[in-house]
Every structure is written in C-alpha cells, then in structure tokens.
C-alpha cells in the first residue's frame, strides 16, 4: 500500500482509501479523491512540499503530511497511457 | 432567486452581468458571511437575486457554511427561492456536476448556466449543452459571461423557469441499499423545520437527510436539535461497526454516477491545456518561484505606497480646505456676534478638529484600501494568488496556519481591517481566530509615518559597519518590516500551541487556470469593499478621533492662564505668536496631557516622557495620529506630517531635565519597536469584535500585544543602554 505523498512527478495512481477526519477528510472526498479515482502528480521533484496533483481535470495542492493520508495503489507511468 | 456555483466558475462575473453591476452588500442573518443581492430585469418583471458564496458542495459544518443550503431551501429566515441559477464551469464540468447533483436533489426549479464556454472551446471539444440538458433534466444555457454571451438566453430560460416552476429531480445515482435504508431512517427523524420544507417534496426530505450525513461527523453537527444529533451519531456508529463509512459511500456514489455519464456529454476527447503546467513549471520552481514572488510583492507594495500618496495628499488638502472654509465662516460669525464668541469658538473647533478631522481620517484610508483590493482581485482573478499561497505554504506550516491564511496576512501589511475581513475564506474557525489574533502584528501602512518620523529624526544617515558606510535609514526601515514578519510568525507559533492547540491545519488549495482578469468584476468588487470599510470601520474611527480631539481640547484655558504676564505684554499685538506659545501648555493641562503625566511612570523605563505618552494615547485610536499629536504637543501645529522638518527639528531639540537630548537613536528604536508590536487601532478592534462575535478576542489581542510592546520596547532600551548605545 502506497500513498499520494510517495507518488513521483508525472506518475499516476488510484486512490484506495482516504484517511484523516472531519472536514479535512470530507473535503478531500468532495474534490473527487474517492476510492477508485486516478490521480497524477504534477510538478518537479525538487518542489518538495506542498505537492500538486491533477484530479478530475483540476490541479490540487496538498501538504505532504496530508497527502500521506490518501492511500493509493498501482503507480502507472503517465506516458504509457 | 438564488445564484450558486463553484469557486472560479465565473459566478461573480455572471452576477455582475445579470444585475448590471448594482449590488447590495449585507450579511446572511446570524453569520459573518457576506450576502450580495441585486435585481435582474426579466421579460415578465423584476426579480431579486441573491449570490451564494462559491462552494464545491452544500455540506456544512458551521453556520457560515450552512448559508448555501439555507438560501436554496428557504430555511433560517431566508426567502424560499423561486428558481436557482447554477453556474457551471464548462471546461471542468465534472467538478461542477458534483454540486449540481446535490442541488438537483432539492427539487427546486434550476437553470444551469454553462459558463466559460470559450475556454471549453479552446480544448477542441466543448461539452454539448443539449446533452447536458437531457442528462440533468433542466434547461442549460451555454455562456461566456465575461463577454456577455448567452446572457439574454439565460434571462429567457430563467423567465420561463419562473413561469413553469418545473422542479428538478434527483439524478438516478446508484445508492447502496444500506445507505438508502439509513437515509430513510434519518428522513423519518427530521425535526419540524426541516420536515416542513420537505412536506410536498418526498425527494427533498431524502436530500436533506443525505446533506445531514455529509455534514455531521464525530466533531461537528450543523443542527441544533439534540434528538436529531443523537440519531445521526447512532446511524453513523452502527454503520462504522458494520465496516461502512457513510460519507465515503455518499460521495463515491455521486462521483461514480458523474464519472460514468460525463464522457457522454462530449463529442470528442478534450485536449489538455498545457499552458498552466508550463507556466507553473517556472512560477512554482523552487528557485525561480520565490524570486518571482518577491518581485511581484515588491511591485505591489511599491505601487501601494507610491500610487496612494497623491490621493492621500489630495484628500488631506480637500479636508484641510473644508476646515479652512468652516474656520473662515465661523470667523465672520464671531465678528458679527462677538458676545457668543466663546461657545462659537468651541463649536468651530469641534466641527473642524473633531468632525471634519474625523471624517478625513476615515476617508484617508480609502486610497490604500482601494488599491490593496484592486491588486488582490487582479492577483486572484489571474490565478497567481493560489500560486503565491503555494509558495509561502512552508512558512505558514511552521507557524501552524493553513496555506489559505497567506492572503489575509499579506493584506495586513497594508491595513489589518480589510485583512481581518479576508480571513473569512479560512475553512476552520480556529484557524481564523489564530490568523486574526496575529494579523495586527503585521506592519500595516499606518506604522509607516511613525517609522519615517523616528528614523528620519534621530537615526544617523550612515552606519559604519564592516568598514562600509551603510545607508542607515533605509536599512532601519527594511529592518522594521523583517522584524514585524518574524514576530507575526513567532506569535502564531506560540498562540497556536499555547492558547488554541489543535490538530495541525490542513491545506487543500486548488490551483485555478491562469486567466486574464475581468476588469468590470474587479472594479465592482473594489467598490463593494470600499463601501464595506466605510460602513463597518468608519463609524468607530470617527468616534475615536472625536473622543481624542475632546481629550486634547478640554478643559479650556485662556492665553492669560497659560502664558506668563510679561510674555503676554511683550506680544500683546501678536495674537498668533501668543496662541502658538499657549498651545503646548494647553495640551499639557488637557485631559490627555494629564493622562500622559499619569502614564509617565509606566513608560519611563522605555525611555519615554509624558509628551510621548500623550502621543501614545492619540496613537491608540489610530497609529498615524501619533505624528499629529506630537505636532500639537511640540507646538508645531496640528498639521504636522512625518516629512515636516519643523517637527523633526523640534524632536531633535527636546531635552531631558538633565540636559541630555530626549530622543536618542535608542529611544527612537524603542519607539519603533513599541509601534511594531502594540495594538493601537480602534478600527481593528471593532472589526475583530464583529468577526469573532464578542469582546473576548479583541480584549485578548489588546492585552497580549500591549504586554509584548512594553516588553519589546523595554528590552530594546535596556539592552541598548547596557551595550553602551545611546
């Protein structure tokens, strides 16, 4: 099991579980980070923190610690699609 | 009517286009959420339209967030809307459909404004409005609101929706059976006000139940009713013990429906716009990004200070001329009725010094506030503000604040009043309180005249260090800004840990596409903000200025009471000279002067005397009053400004009882530190009170900042003395 925080730039993965609690968790779900959603990390490695992700056509920026609460599965190369 | 939509979908632009720019600003009842309302002219008559703040979802955890569903359902004292205009973001339609799905479930007449069609066309494959209309079962109007395209069609669609009153229907999402059972159970337990709304709309009751599931969780419930709260807890716990999570089920079901239907709305696969990512590669670059950010911020601040200057001078001279005119009028009146001279003089001085001066001191803020909001609106509309928040997030995280706190903190460098209003965008109330509590420490523009005066009057022009002649004064000024930034962040760290400990705040920022700002929308927003400032802070500043004027003015003495008889005799035919000699003496004996004397033991350890004390009393109303109060105390006339050489020379000439100069560079530094840290602004306190719903927070902020200011100034003075500085 991996998390969004470990995703490399240009790579995609599928969300399996959204952790955290309260409004933080609800907002993540509502911006579309529900189980089964494909997420792509954008930007460069050196950016470090916060991280940018592409979810359903929008760019969303999360702190590394928050991204770590979104569990993912299967990293696919964006170029292969 | 109600207009709702996602942030960045162009809702404000559309509202502007529909209402022709005329809008009323108010607050939604019982909240600090801003309510914009306007009138639109339809073929069948005039309709009132209310703008609901941009949102991704109707879910609510606070009264602020409840506004959206209350306005849509006519709850909590809102009028029941006859129709809803839902603004959708055509290039990012899936995201808009998430909100649309919730609104459609409410069974109210809805018209979808499919906005930003120009951006969608640029992708080569815009969504098909007819297909969207068929899928959602509501009228859909393709639009480009900023160009006015589609506005007549939208008005016609709204008009016919008002006539036909066709209610929307919930999208046929595949709800899991267990969730449906829970929803049925909650629907049956709705309290009377919610049940009443759902009376003739069976689907609406279920929609409200789903809304409750989404809004209530372990640490918040948006409903007062204790029975319903308990019921919701019960249902949630039961689901949890069965390994289910209600919120995930609910949100995922909606998204699953959207995901399976959105591809049907396009005739081709849209191209991704590579532009934003290409620009972000540079603007969010770890090296180039911060440099670009500093460049943009320097430009904004340089413009803020230099562009507002002529307008401020113009306002000051206009009010000066009005004052002169009133003075001349009263002069004629006194000459005509010499018996009533004494009361007339008081009335004249109250009118000129109190009322006109007070109104002037409010209006003089407008150029900077207007410019600040213009820049903020331009940066926000262009999409850069979200990037700036991204870049500064690291600093804010250390301070325990969410990334969204960046904009209010930045605004604080111009003026804390609009900045505190700007904290409304923070999702968590605790984060808002923390941001508001440290905001008054950012170096607002009112501190600048004090810094300029002190640094200009007492600091040597050059500083010799490391064998170099450094320009002391600009360095000292930059130093004050750095000092203020460090203290603000440090205060957030301490207050966040000690006073309001909480789980670290999360940042969920959306980076919108880059876009050319829409000027009419920007101008309207700036206009609204200026009006809001005049209404919310204007009264307090006016009253404070008048009280201060009275403290400095009363009790009255005649020249003969103040000036020794031999001096009166020497200048018998020069009343102006006598008046100038009497003024500082009158100030010393005024109420403010007496308070200054009482204050002296408290501020003596900081290196100050009673005259500075009087200035500090004045500065409590508003910092910049310090300069004009010192002008009065030192007899340089009330019109003194920080560039006034007369005032600077008088300050340099002030001596202590033992003959040493009163203002040494060290006293100047101590005063600058005091001003950087002290809470000396009644307007800020007034806004803090309204925004935190009570006097508790303003009282806390005054207390901690005053203590900090005293300790900071004391430490500066004592450590400096100990180091052998003077």
JSON list of N, CA, C and O in Angstrom, two decimals, chain B residues 33-54:
[
{"chain": "B", "resi": 33, "resn": "UNK", "atom": "N", "xyz": [-21.09, 35.82, 6.95]},
{"chain": "B", "resi": 33, "resn": "UNK", "atom": "CA", "xyz": [-20.96, 35.57, 5.52]},
{"chain": "B", "resi": 33, "resn": "UNK", "atom": "C", "xyz": [-21.58, 36.72, 4.75]},
{"chain": "B", "resi": 33, "resn": "UNK", "atom": "O", "xyz": [-22.69, 37.16, 5.03]},
{"chain": "B", "resi": 34, "resn": "UNK", "atom": "N", "xyz": [-20.83, 37.20, 3.79]},
{"chain": "B", "resi": 34, "resn": "UNK", "atom": "CA", "xyz": [-21.27, 38.33, 3.03]},
{"chain": "B", "resi": 34, "resn": "UNK", "atom": "C", "xyz": [-22.39, 37.94, 2.08]},
{"chain": "B", "resi": 34, "resn": "UNK", "atom": "O", "xyz": [-22.32, 36.91, 1.42]},
{"chain": "B", "resi": 35, "resn": "UNK", "atom": "N", "xyz": [-23.41, 38.77, 2.05]},
{"chain": "B", "resi": 35, "resn": "UNK", "atom": "CA", "xyz": [-24.56, 38.48, 1.18]},
{"chain": "B", "resi": 35, "resn": "UNK", "atom": "C", "xyz": [-24.66, 39.57, 0.13]},
{"chain": "B", "resi": 35, "resn": "UNK", "atom": "O", "xyz": [-24.86, 40.74, 0.46]},
{"chain": "B", "resi": 36, "resn": "UNK", "atom": "N", "xyz": [-24.54, 39.17, -1.11]},
{"chain": "B", "resi": 36, "resn": "UNK", "atom": "CA", "xyz": [-24.68, 40.12, -2.21]},
{"chain": "B", "resi": 36, "resn": "UNK", "atom": "C", "xyz": [-26.06, 39.91, -2.80]},
{"chain": "B", "resi": 36, "resn": "UNK", "atom": "O", "xyz": [-26.46, 38.78, -3.07]},
{"chain": "B", "resi": 37, "resn": "UNK", "atom": "N", "xyz": [-26.79, 40.99, -2.96]},
{"chain": "B", "resi": 37, "resn": "UNK", "atom": "CA", "xyz": [-28.05, 40.82, -3.65]},
{"chain": "B", "resi": 37, "resn": "UNK", "atom": "C", "xyz": [-28.21, 41.91, -4.69]},
{"chain": "B", "resi": 37, "resn": "UNK", "atom": "O", "xyz": [-27.62, 42.98, -4.58]},
{"chain": "B", "resi": 38, "resn": "UNK", "atom": "N", "xyz": [-28.98, 41.61, -5.72]},
{"chain": "B", "resi": 38, "resn": "UNK", "atom": "CA", "xyz": [-29.18, 42.57, -6.79]},
{"chain": "B", "resi": 38, "resn": "UNK", "atom": "C", "xyz": [-30.50, 42.30, -7.48]},
{"chain": "B", "resi": 38, "resn": "UNK", "atom": "O", "xyz": [-31.22, 41.37, -7.10]},
{"chain": "B", "resi": 39, "resn": "UNK", "atom": "N", "xyz": [-30.82, 43.11, -8.46]},
{"chain": "B", "resi": 39, "resn": "UNK", "atom": "CA", "xyz": [-32.09, 42.93, -9.17]},
{"chain": "B", "resi": 39, "resn": "UNK", "atom": "C", "xyz": [-31.79, 42.63, -10.63]},
{"chain": "B", "resi": 39, "resn": "UNK", "atom": "O", "xyz": [-30.90, 43.24, -11.22]},
{"chain": "B", "resi": 40, "resn": "UNK", "atom": "N", "xyz": [-32.55, 41.69, -11.19]},
{"chain": "B", "resi": 40, "resn": "UNK", "atom": "CA", "xyz": [-32.40, 41.46, -12.62]},
{"chain": "B", "resi": 40, "resn": "UNK", "atom": "C", "xyz": [-33.74, 41.70, -13.29]},
{"chain": "B", "resi": 40, "resn": "UNK", "atom": "O", "xyz": [-34.80, 41.42, -12.74]},
{"chain": "B", "resi": 41, "resn": "UNK", "atom": "N", "xyz": [-33.65, 42.25, -14.48]},
{"chain": "B", "resi": 41, "resn": "UNK", "atom": "CA", "xyz": [-34.85, 42.57, -15.23]},
{"chain": "B", "resi": 41, "resn": "UNK", "atom": "C", "xyz": [-35.15, 41.43, -16.20]},
{"chain": "B", "resi": 41, "resn": "UNK", "atom": "O", "xyz": [-34.35, 41.13, -17.08]},
{"chain": "B", "resi": 42, "resn": "UNK", "atom": "N", "xyz": [-36.29, 40.79, -15.98]},
{"chain": "B", "resi": 42, "resn": "UNK", "atom": "CA", "xyz": [-36.71, 39.67, -16.83]},
{"chain": "B", "resi": 42, "resn": "UNK", "atom": "C", "xyz": [-37.87, 40.14, -17.70]},
{"chain": "B", "resi": 42, "resn": "UNK", "atom": "O", "xyz": [-38.50, 41.15, -17.39]},
{"chain": "B", "resi": 43, "resn": "UNK", "atom": "N", "xyz": [-38.12, 39.41, -18.80]},
{"chain": "B", "resi": 43, "resn": "UNK", "atom": "CA", "xyz": [-39.25, 39.81, -19.64]},
{"chain": "B", "resi": 43, "resn": "UNK", "atom": "C", "xyz": [-40.55, 39.95, -18.85]},
{"chain": "B", "resi": 43, "resn": "UNK", "atom": "O", "xyz": [-41.37, 40.82, -19.12]},
{"chain": "B", "resi": 44, "resn": "UNK", "atom": "N", "xyz": [-40.77, 39.12, -17.82]},
{"chain": "B", "resi": 44, "resn": "UNK", "atom": "CA", "xyz": [-42.04, 39.16, -17.11]},
{"chain": "B", "resi": 44, "resn": "UNK", "atom": "C", "xyz": [-41.98, 39.99, -15.82]},
{"chain": "B", "resi": 44, "resn": "UNK", "atom": "O", "xyz": [-42.90, 39.96, -15.03]},
{"chain": "B", "resi": 45, "resn": "UNK", "atom": "N", "xyz": [-40.90, 40.70, -15.61]},
{"chain": "B", "resi": 45, "resn": "UNK", "atom": "CA", "xyz": [-40.83, 41.53, -14.40]},
{"chain": "B", "resi": 45, "resn": "UNK", "atom": "C", "xyz": [-39.44, 41.55, -13.81]},
{"chain": "B", "resi": 45, "resn": "UNK", "atom": "O", "xyz": [-38.49, 41.03, -14.40]},
{"chain": "B", "resi": 46, "resn": "UNK", "atom": "N", "xyz": [-39.35, 42.17, -12.62]},
{"chain": "B", "resi": 46, "resn": "UNK", "atom": "CA", "xyz": [-38.05, 42.32, -11.96]},
{"chain": "B", "resi": 46, "resn": "UNK", "atom": "C", "xyz": [-37.92, 41.24, -10.89]},
{"chain": "B", "resi": 46, "resn": "UNK", "atom": "O", "xyz": [-38.88, 40.98, -10.16]},
{"chain": "B", "resi": 47, "resn": "UNK", "atom": "N", "xyz": [-36.76, 40.60, -10.81]},
{"chain": "B", "resi": 47, "resn": "UNK", "atom": "CA", "xyz": [-36.56, 39.57, -9.80]},
{"chain": "B", "resi": 47, "resn": "UNK", "atom": "C", "xyz": [-35.38, 39.95, -8.92]},
{"chain": "B", "resi": 47, "resn": "UNK", "atom": "O", "xyz": [-34.41, 40.55, -9.37]},
{"chain": "B", "resi": 48, "resn": "UNK", "atom": "N", "xyz": [-35.50, 39.58, -7.64]},
{"chain": "B", "resi": 48, "resn": "UNK", "atom": "CA", "xyz": [-34.42, 39.81, -6.68]},
{"chain": "B", "resi": 48, "resn": "UNK", "atom": "C", "xyz": [-33.52, 38.58, -6.72]},
{"chain": "B", "resi": 48, "resn": "UNK", "atom": "O", "xyz": [-34.01, 37.44, -6.70]},
{"chain": "B", "resi": 49, "resn": "UNK", "atom": "N", "xyz": [-32.21, 38.78, -6.81]},
{"chain": "B", "resi": 49, "resn": "UNK", "atom": "CA", "xyz": [-31.32, 37.63, -6.88]},
{"chain": "B", "resi": 49, "resn": "UNK", "atom": "C", "xyz": [-30.26, 37.73, -5.79]},
{"chain": "B", "resi": 49, "resn": "UNK", "atom": "O", "xyz": [-29.72, 38.81, -5.53]},
{"chain": "B", "resi": 50, "resn": "UNK", "atom": "N", "xyz": [-30.02, 36.61, -5.10]},
{"chain": "B", "resi": 50, "resn": "UNK", "atom": "CA", "xyz": [-29.04, 36.55, -4.01]},
{"chain": "B", "resi": 50, "resn": "UNK", "atom": "C", "xyz": [-27.87, 35.69, -4.44]},
{"chain": "B", "resi": 50, "resn": "UNK", "atom": "O", "xyz": [-28.06, 34.60, -5.00]},
{"chain": "B", "resi": 51, "resn": "UNK", "atom": "N", "xyz": [-26.68, 36.19, -4.21]},
{"chain": "B", "resi": 51, "resn": "UNK", "atom": "CA", "xyz": [-25.47, 35.48, -4.59]},
{"chain": "B", "resi": 51, "resn": "UNK", "atom": "C", "xyz": [-24.99, 34.65, -3.40]},
{"chain": "B", "resi": 51, "resn": "UNK", "atom": "O", "xyz": [-24.70, 35.19, -2.34]},
{"chain": "B", "resi": 52, "resn": "UNK", "atom": "N", "xyz": [-24.95, 33.33, -3.57]},
{"chain": "B", "resi": 52, "resn": "UNK", "atom": "CA", "xyz": [-24.45, 32.45, -2.51]},
{"chain": "B", "resi": 52, "resn": "UNK", "atom": "C", "xyz": [-22.95, 32.29, -2.70]},
{"chain": "B", "resi": 52, "resn": "UNK", "atom": "O", "xyz": [-22.50, 32.10, -3.81]},
{"chain": "B", "resi": 53, "resn": "UNK", "atom": "N", "xyz": [-22.14, 32.39, -1.63]},
{"chain": "B", "resi": 53, "resn": "UNK", "atom": "CA", "xyz": [-20.69, 32.27, -1.78]},
{"chain": "B", "resi": 53, "resn": "UNK", "atom": "C", "xyz": [-20.30, 31.00, -2.54]},
{"chain": "B", "resi": 53, "resn": "UNK", "atom": "O", "xyz": [-20.94, 29.95, -2.36]},
{"chain": "B", "resi": 54, "resn": "UNK", "atom": "N", "xyz": [-19.27, 31.09, -3.35]},
{"chain": "B", "resi": 54, "resn": "UNK", "atom": "CA", "xyz": [-18.83, 29.96, -4.17]},
{"chain": "B", "resi": 54, "resn": "UNK", "atom": "C", "xyz": [-18.49, 28.75, -3.33]},
{"chain": "B", "resi": 54, "resn": "UNK", "atom": "O", "xyz": [-17.86, 28.86, -2.29]}
]
